[in-house]
Tab-separated table of N, CA and C in Angstrom:
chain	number	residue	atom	x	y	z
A	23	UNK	N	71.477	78.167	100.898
A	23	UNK	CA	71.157	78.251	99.495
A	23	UNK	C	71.394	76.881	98.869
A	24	UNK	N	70.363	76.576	98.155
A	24	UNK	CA	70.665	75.338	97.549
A	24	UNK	C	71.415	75.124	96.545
A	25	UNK	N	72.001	74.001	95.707
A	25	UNK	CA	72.591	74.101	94.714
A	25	UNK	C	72.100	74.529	93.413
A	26	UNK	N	70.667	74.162	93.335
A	26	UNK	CA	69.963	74.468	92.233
A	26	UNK	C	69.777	75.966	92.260
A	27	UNK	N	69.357	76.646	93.187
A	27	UNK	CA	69.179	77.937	93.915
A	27	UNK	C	71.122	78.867	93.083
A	28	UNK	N	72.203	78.160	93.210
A	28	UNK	CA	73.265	78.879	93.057
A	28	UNK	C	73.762	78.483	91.511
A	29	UNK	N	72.728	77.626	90.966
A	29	UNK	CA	73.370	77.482	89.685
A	29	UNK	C	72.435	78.341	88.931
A	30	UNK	N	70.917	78.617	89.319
A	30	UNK	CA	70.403	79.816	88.747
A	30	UNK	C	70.535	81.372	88.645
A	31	UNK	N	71.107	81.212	89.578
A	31	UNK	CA	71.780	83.018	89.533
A	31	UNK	C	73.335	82.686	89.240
A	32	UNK	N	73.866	81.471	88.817
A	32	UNK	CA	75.028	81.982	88.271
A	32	UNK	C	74.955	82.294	87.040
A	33	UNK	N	73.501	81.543	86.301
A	33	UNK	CA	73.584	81.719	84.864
A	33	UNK	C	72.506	82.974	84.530
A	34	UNK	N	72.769	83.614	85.758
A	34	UNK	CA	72.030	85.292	85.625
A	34	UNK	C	73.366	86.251	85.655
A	35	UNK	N	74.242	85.964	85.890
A	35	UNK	CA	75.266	86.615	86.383
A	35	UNK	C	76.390	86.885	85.313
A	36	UNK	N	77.366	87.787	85.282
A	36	UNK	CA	78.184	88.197	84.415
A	36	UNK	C	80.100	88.038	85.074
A	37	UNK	N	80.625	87.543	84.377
A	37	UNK	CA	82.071	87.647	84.657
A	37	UNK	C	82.476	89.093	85.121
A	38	UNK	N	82.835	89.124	86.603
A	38	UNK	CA	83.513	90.191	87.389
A	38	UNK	C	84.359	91.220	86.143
A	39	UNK	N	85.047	90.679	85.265
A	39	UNK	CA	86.358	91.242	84.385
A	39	UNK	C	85.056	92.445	83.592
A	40	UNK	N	83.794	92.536	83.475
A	40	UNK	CA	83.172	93.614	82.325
A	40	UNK	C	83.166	94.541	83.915
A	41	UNK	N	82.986	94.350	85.080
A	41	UNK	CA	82.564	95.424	85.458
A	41	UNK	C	83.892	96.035	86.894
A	42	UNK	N	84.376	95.071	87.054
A	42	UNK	CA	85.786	95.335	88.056
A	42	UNK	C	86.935	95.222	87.574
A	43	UNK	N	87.873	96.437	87.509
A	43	UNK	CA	88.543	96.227	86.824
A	43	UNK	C	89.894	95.790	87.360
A	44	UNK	N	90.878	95.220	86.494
A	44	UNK	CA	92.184	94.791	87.418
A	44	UNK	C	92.763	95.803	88.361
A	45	UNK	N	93.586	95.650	89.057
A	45	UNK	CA	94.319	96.058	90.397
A	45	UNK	C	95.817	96.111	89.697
A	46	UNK	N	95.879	97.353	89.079
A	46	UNK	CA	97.208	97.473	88.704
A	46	UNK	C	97.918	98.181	89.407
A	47	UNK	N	97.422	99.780	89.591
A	47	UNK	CA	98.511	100.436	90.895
A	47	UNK	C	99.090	100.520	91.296
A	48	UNK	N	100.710	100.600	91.706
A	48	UNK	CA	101.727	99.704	92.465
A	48	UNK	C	101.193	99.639	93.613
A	49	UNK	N	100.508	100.514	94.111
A	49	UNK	CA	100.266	100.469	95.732
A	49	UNK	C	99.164	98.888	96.073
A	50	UNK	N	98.836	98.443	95.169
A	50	UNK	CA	97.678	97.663	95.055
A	50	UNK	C	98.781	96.008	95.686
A	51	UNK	N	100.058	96.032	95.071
A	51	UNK	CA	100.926	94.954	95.296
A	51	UNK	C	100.644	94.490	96.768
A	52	UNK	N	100.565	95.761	97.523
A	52	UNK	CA	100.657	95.415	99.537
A	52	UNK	C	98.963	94.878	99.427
A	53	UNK	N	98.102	94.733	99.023
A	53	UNK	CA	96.906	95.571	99.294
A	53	UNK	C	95.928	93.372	99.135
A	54	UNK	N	95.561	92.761	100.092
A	54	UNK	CA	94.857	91.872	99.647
A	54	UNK	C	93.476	91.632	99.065
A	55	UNK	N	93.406	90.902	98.216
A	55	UNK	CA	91.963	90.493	97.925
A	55	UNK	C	91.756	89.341	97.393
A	56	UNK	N	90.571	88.789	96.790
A	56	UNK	CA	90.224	87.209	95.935
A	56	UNK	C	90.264	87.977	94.980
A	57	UNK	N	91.102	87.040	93.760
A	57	UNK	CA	91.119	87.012	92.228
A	57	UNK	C	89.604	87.754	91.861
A	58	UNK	N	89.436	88.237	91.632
A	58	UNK	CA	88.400	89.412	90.805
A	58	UNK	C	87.491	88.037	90.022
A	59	UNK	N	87.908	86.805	89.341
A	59	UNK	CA	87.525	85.867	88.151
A	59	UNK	C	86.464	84.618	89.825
A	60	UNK	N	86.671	84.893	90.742
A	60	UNK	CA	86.009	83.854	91.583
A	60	UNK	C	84.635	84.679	92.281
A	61	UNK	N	84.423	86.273	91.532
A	61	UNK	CA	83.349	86.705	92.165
A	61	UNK	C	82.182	87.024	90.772
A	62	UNK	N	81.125	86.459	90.521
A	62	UNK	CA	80.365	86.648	89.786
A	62	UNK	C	79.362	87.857	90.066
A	63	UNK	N	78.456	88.743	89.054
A	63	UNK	CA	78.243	89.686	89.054
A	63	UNK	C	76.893	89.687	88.483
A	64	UNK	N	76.224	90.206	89.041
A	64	UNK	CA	74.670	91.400	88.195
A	64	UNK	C	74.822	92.700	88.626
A	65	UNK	N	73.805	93.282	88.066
A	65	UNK	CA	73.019	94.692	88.489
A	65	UNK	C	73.165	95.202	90.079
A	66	UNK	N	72.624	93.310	90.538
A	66	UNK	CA	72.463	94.330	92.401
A	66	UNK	C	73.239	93.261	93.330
A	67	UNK	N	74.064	92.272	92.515
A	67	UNK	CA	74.711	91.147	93.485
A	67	UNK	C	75.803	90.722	92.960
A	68	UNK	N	76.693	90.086	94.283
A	68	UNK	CA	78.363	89.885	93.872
A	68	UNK	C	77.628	87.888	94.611
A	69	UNK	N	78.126	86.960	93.473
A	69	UNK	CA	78.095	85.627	94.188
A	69	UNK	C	79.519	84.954	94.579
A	70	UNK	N	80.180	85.043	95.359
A	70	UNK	CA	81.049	84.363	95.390
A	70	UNK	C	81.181	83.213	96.615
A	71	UNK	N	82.211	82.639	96.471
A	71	UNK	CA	82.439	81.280	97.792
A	71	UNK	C	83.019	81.785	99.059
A	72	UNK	N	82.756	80.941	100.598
A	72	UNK	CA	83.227	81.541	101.937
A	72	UNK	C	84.538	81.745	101.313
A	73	UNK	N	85.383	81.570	100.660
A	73	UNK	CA	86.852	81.475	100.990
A	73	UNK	C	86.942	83.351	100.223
A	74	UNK	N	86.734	83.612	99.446
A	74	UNK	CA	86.815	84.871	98.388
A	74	UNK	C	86.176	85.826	99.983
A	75	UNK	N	84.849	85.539	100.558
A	75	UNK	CA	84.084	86.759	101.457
A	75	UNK	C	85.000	86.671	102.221
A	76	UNK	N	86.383	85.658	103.022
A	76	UNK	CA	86.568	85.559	104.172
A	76	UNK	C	87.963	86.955	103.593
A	77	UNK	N	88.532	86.254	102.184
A	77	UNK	CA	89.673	86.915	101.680
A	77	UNK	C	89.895	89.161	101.649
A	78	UNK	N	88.248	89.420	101.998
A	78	UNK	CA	87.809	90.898	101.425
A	78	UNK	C	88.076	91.151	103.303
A	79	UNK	N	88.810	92.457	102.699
A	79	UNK	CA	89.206	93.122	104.181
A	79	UNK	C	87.649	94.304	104.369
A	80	UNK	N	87.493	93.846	106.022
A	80	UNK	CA	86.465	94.723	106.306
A	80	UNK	C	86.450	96.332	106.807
A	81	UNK	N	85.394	97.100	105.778
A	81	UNK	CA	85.419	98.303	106.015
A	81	UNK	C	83.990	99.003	106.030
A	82	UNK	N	83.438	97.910	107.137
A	82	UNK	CA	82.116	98.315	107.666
A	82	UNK	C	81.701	99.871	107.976
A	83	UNK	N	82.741	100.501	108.620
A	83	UNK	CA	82.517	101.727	108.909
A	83	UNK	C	83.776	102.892	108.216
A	84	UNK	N	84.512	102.658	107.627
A	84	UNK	CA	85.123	103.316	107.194
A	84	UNK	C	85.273	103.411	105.624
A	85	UNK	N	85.697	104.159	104.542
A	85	UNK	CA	86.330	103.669	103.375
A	85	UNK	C	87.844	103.287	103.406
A	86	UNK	N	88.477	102.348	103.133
A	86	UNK	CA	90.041	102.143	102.736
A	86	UNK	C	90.913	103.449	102.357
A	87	UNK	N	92.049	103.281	102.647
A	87	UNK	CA	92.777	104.632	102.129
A	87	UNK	C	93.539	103.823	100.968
A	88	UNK	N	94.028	104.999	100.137
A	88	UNK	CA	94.823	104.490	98.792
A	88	UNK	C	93.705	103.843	97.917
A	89	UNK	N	93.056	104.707	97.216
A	89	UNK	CA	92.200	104.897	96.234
A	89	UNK	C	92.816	104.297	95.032
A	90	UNK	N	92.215	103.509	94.016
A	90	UNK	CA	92.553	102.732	92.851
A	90	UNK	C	91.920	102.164	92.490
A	91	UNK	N	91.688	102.075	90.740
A	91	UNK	CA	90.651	101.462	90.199
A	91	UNK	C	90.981	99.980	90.747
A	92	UNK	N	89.584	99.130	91.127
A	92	UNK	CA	89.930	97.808	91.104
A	92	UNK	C	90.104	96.923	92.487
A	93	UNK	N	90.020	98.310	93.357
A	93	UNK	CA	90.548	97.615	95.064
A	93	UNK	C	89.335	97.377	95.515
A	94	UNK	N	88.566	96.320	96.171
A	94	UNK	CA	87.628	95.673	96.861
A	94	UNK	C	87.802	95.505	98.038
A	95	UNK	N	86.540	95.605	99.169
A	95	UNK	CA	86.576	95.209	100.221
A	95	UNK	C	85.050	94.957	100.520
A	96	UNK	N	84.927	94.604	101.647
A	96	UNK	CA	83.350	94.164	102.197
A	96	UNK	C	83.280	95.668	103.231
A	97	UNK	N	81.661	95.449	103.135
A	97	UNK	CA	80.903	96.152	104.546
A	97	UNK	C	79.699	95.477	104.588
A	98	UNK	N	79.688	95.878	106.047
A	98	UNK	CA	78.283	95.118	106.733
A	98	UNK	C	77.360	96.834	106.726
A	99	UNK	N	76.654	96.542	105.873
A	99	UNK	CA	75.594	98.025	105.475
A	99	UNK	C	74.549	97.584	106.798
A	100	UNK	N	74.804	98.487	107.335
A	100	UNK	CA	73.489	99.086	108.499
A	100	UNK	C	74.367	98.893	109.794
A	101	UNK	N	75.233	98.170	109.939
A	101	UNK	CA	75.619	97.573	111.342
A	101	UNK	C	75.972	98.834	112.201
A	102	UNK	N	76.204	99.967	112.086
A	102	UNK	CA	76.366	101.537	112.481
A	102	UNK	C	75.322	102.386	112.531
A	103	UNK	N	74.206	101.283	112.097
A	103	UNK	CA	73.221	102.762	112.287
A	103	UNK	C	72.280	102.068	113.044
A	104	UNK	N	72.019	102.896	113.889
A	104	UNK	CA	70.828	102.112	115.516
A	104	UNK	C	69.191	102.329	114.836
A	105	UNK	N	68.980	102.542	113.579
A	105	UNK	CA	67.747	102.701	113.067
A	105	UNK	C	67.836	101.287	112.473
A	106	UNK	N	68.454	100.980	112.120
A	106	UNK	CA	68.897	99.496	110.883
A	106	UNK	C	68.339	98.478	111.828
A	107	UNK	N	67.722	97.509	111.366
A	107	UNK	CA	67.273	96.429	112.132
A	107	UNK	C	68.041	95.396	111.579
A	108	UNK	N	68.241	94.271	112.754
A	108	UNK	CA	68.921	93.412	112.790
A	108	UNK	C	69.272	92.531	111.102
A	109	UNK	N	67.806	92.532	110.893
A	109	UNK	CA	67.063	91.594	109.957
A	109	UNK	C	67.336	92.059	108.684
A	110	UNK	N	67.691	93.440	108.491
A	110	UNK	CA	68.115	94.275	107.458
A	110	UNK	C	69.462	94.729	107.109
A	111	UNK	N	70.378	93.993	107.514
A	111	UNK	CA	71.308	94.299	107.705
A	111	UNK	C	72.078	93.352	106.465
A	112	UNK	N	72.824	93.745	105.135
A	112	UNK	CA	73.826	93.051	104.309
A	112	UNK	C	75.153	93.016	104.503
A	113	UNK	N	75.846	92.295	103.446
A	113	UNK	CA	77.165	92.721	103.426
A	113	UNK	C	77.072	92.728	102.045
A	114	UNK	N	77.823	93.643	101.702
A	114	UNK	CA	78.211	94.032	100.161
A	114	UNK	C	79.778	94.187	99.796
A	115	UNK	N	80.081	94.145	98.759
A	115	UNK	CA	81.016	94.139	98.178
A	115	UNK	C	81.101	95.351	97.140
A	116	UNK	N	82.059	96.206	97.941
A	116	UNK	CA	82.525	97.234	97.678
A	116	UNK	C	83.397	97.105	96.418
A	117	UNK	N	84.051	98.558	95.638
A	117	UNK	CA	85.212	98.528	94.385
A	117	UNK	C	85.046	100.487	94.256
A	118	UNK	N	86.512	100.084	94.179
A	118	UNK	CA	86.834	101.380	93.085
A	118	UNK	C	86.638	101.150	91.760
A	119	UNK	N	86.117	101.734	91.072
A	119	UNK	CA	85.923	101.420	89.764
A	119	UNK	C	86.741	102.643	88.753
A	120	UNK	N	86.916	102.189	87.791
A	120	UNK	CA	87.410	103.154	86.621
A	120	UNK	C	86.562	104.656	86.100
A	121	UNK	N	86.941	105.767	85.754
A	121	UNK	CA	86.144	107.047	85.471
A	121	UNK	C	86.869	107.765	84.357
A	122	UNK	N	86.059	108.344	83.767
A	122	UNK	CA	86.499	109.333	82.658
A	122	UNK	C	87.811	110.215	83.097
A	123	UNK	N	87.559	110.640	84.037
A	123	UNK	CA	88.723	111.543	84.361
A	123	UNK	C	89.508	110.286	85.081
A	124	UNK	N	90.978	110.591	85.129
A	124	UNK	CA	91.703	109.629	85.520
A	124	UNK	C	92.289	109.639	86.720
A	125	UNK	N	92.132	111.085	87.432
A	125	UNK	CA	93.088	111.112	88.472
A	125	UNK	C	91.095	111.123	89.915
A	126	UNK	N	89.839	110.151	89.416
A	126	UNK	CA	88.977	109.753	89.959
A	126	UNK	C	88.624	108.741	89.596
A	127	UNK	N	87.717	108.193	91.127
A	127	UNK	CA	87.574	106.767	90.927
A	127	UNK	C	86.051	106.850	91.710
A	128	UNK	N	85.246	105.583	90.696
A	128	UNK	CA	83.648	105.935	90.695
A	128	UNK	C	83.744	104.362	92.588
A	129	UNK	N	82.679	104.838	93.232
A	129	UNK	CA	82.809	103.736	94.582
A	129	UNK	C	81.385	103.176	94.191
A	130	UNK	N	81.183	101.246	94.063
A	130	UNK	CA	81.095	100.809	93.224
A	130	UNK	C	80.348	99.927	94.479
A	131	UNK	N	78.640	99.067	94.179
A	131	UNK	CA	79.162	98.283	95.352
A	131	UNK	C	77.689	97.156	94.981
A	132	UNK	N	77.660	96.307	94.954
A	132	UNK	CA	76.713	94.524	95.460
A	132	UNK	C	76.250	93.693	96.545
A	133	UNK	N	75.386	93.746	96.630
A	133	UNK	CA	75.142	92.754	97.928
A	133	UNK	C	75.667	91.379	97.935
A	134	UNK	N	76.026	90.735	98.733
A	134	UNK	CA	77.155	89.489	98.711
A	134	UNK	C	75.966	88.450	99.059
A	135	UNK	N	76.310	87.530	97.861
A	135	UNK	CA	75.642	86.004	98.185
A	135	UNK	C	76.535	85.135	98.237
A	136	UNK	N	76.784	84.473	99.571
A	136	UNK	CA	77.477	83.364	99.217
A	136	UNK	C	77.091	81.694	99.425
A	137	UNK	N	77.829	81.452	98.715
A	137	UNK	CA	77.983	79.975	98.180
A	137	UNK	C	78.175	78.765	97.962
């Protein structure tokens, strides 16, 4: 991606803080990720730098346990399914997100560009 290429979708993009919300939880203290403020945001994409994608624990085939608004991780979407072609294959950036009812959490997720 070029530079010109990453300065145009940054100024398409929205500060992570309107749509991910902090990691308060206590359980969240054990729990790693990149600062929420180094991943930029739209509709259908998360932009952030190698160091933030390398920081997201992978949960290609599983969901994380210990549910909480705010906890992030990566998956590689298709890599489990033998229909998925090579060529079609993302990684996205997963979240628990915040919900009306409180004791639920909405699963939240972007395709990853990085940077």
């Amino acid at each position: 991606m070029t530079k010109e290429q990453t300065q145009e979708i940054k100024a398409r993009l929205r500060s992570p803080e309107t749509a991910i919300p902090p990691m308060t939880d206590p359980l969240g203290k054990h729990w790693r990720q990149p600062r929420r403020e180094t991943i930029s945001l739209d509709d259908t994409h998360a932009l952030m730098d190698a160091s933030s994608f390398a920081q997201l624990a992978d949960y290609s085939s599983t969901h994380p346990s210990g549910v909480y608004p705010g906890k992030m991780w990566k998956r590689h979407d298709g890599l489990f399914d033998r229909r998925c072609k090579t060529e079609d294959r993302v990684w996205l950036l997963c979240w628990f997100g915040e919900c009306d009812d409180p004791t639920k959490c909405s699963n939240n997720y972007r395709q990853i560009l990085v940077a």
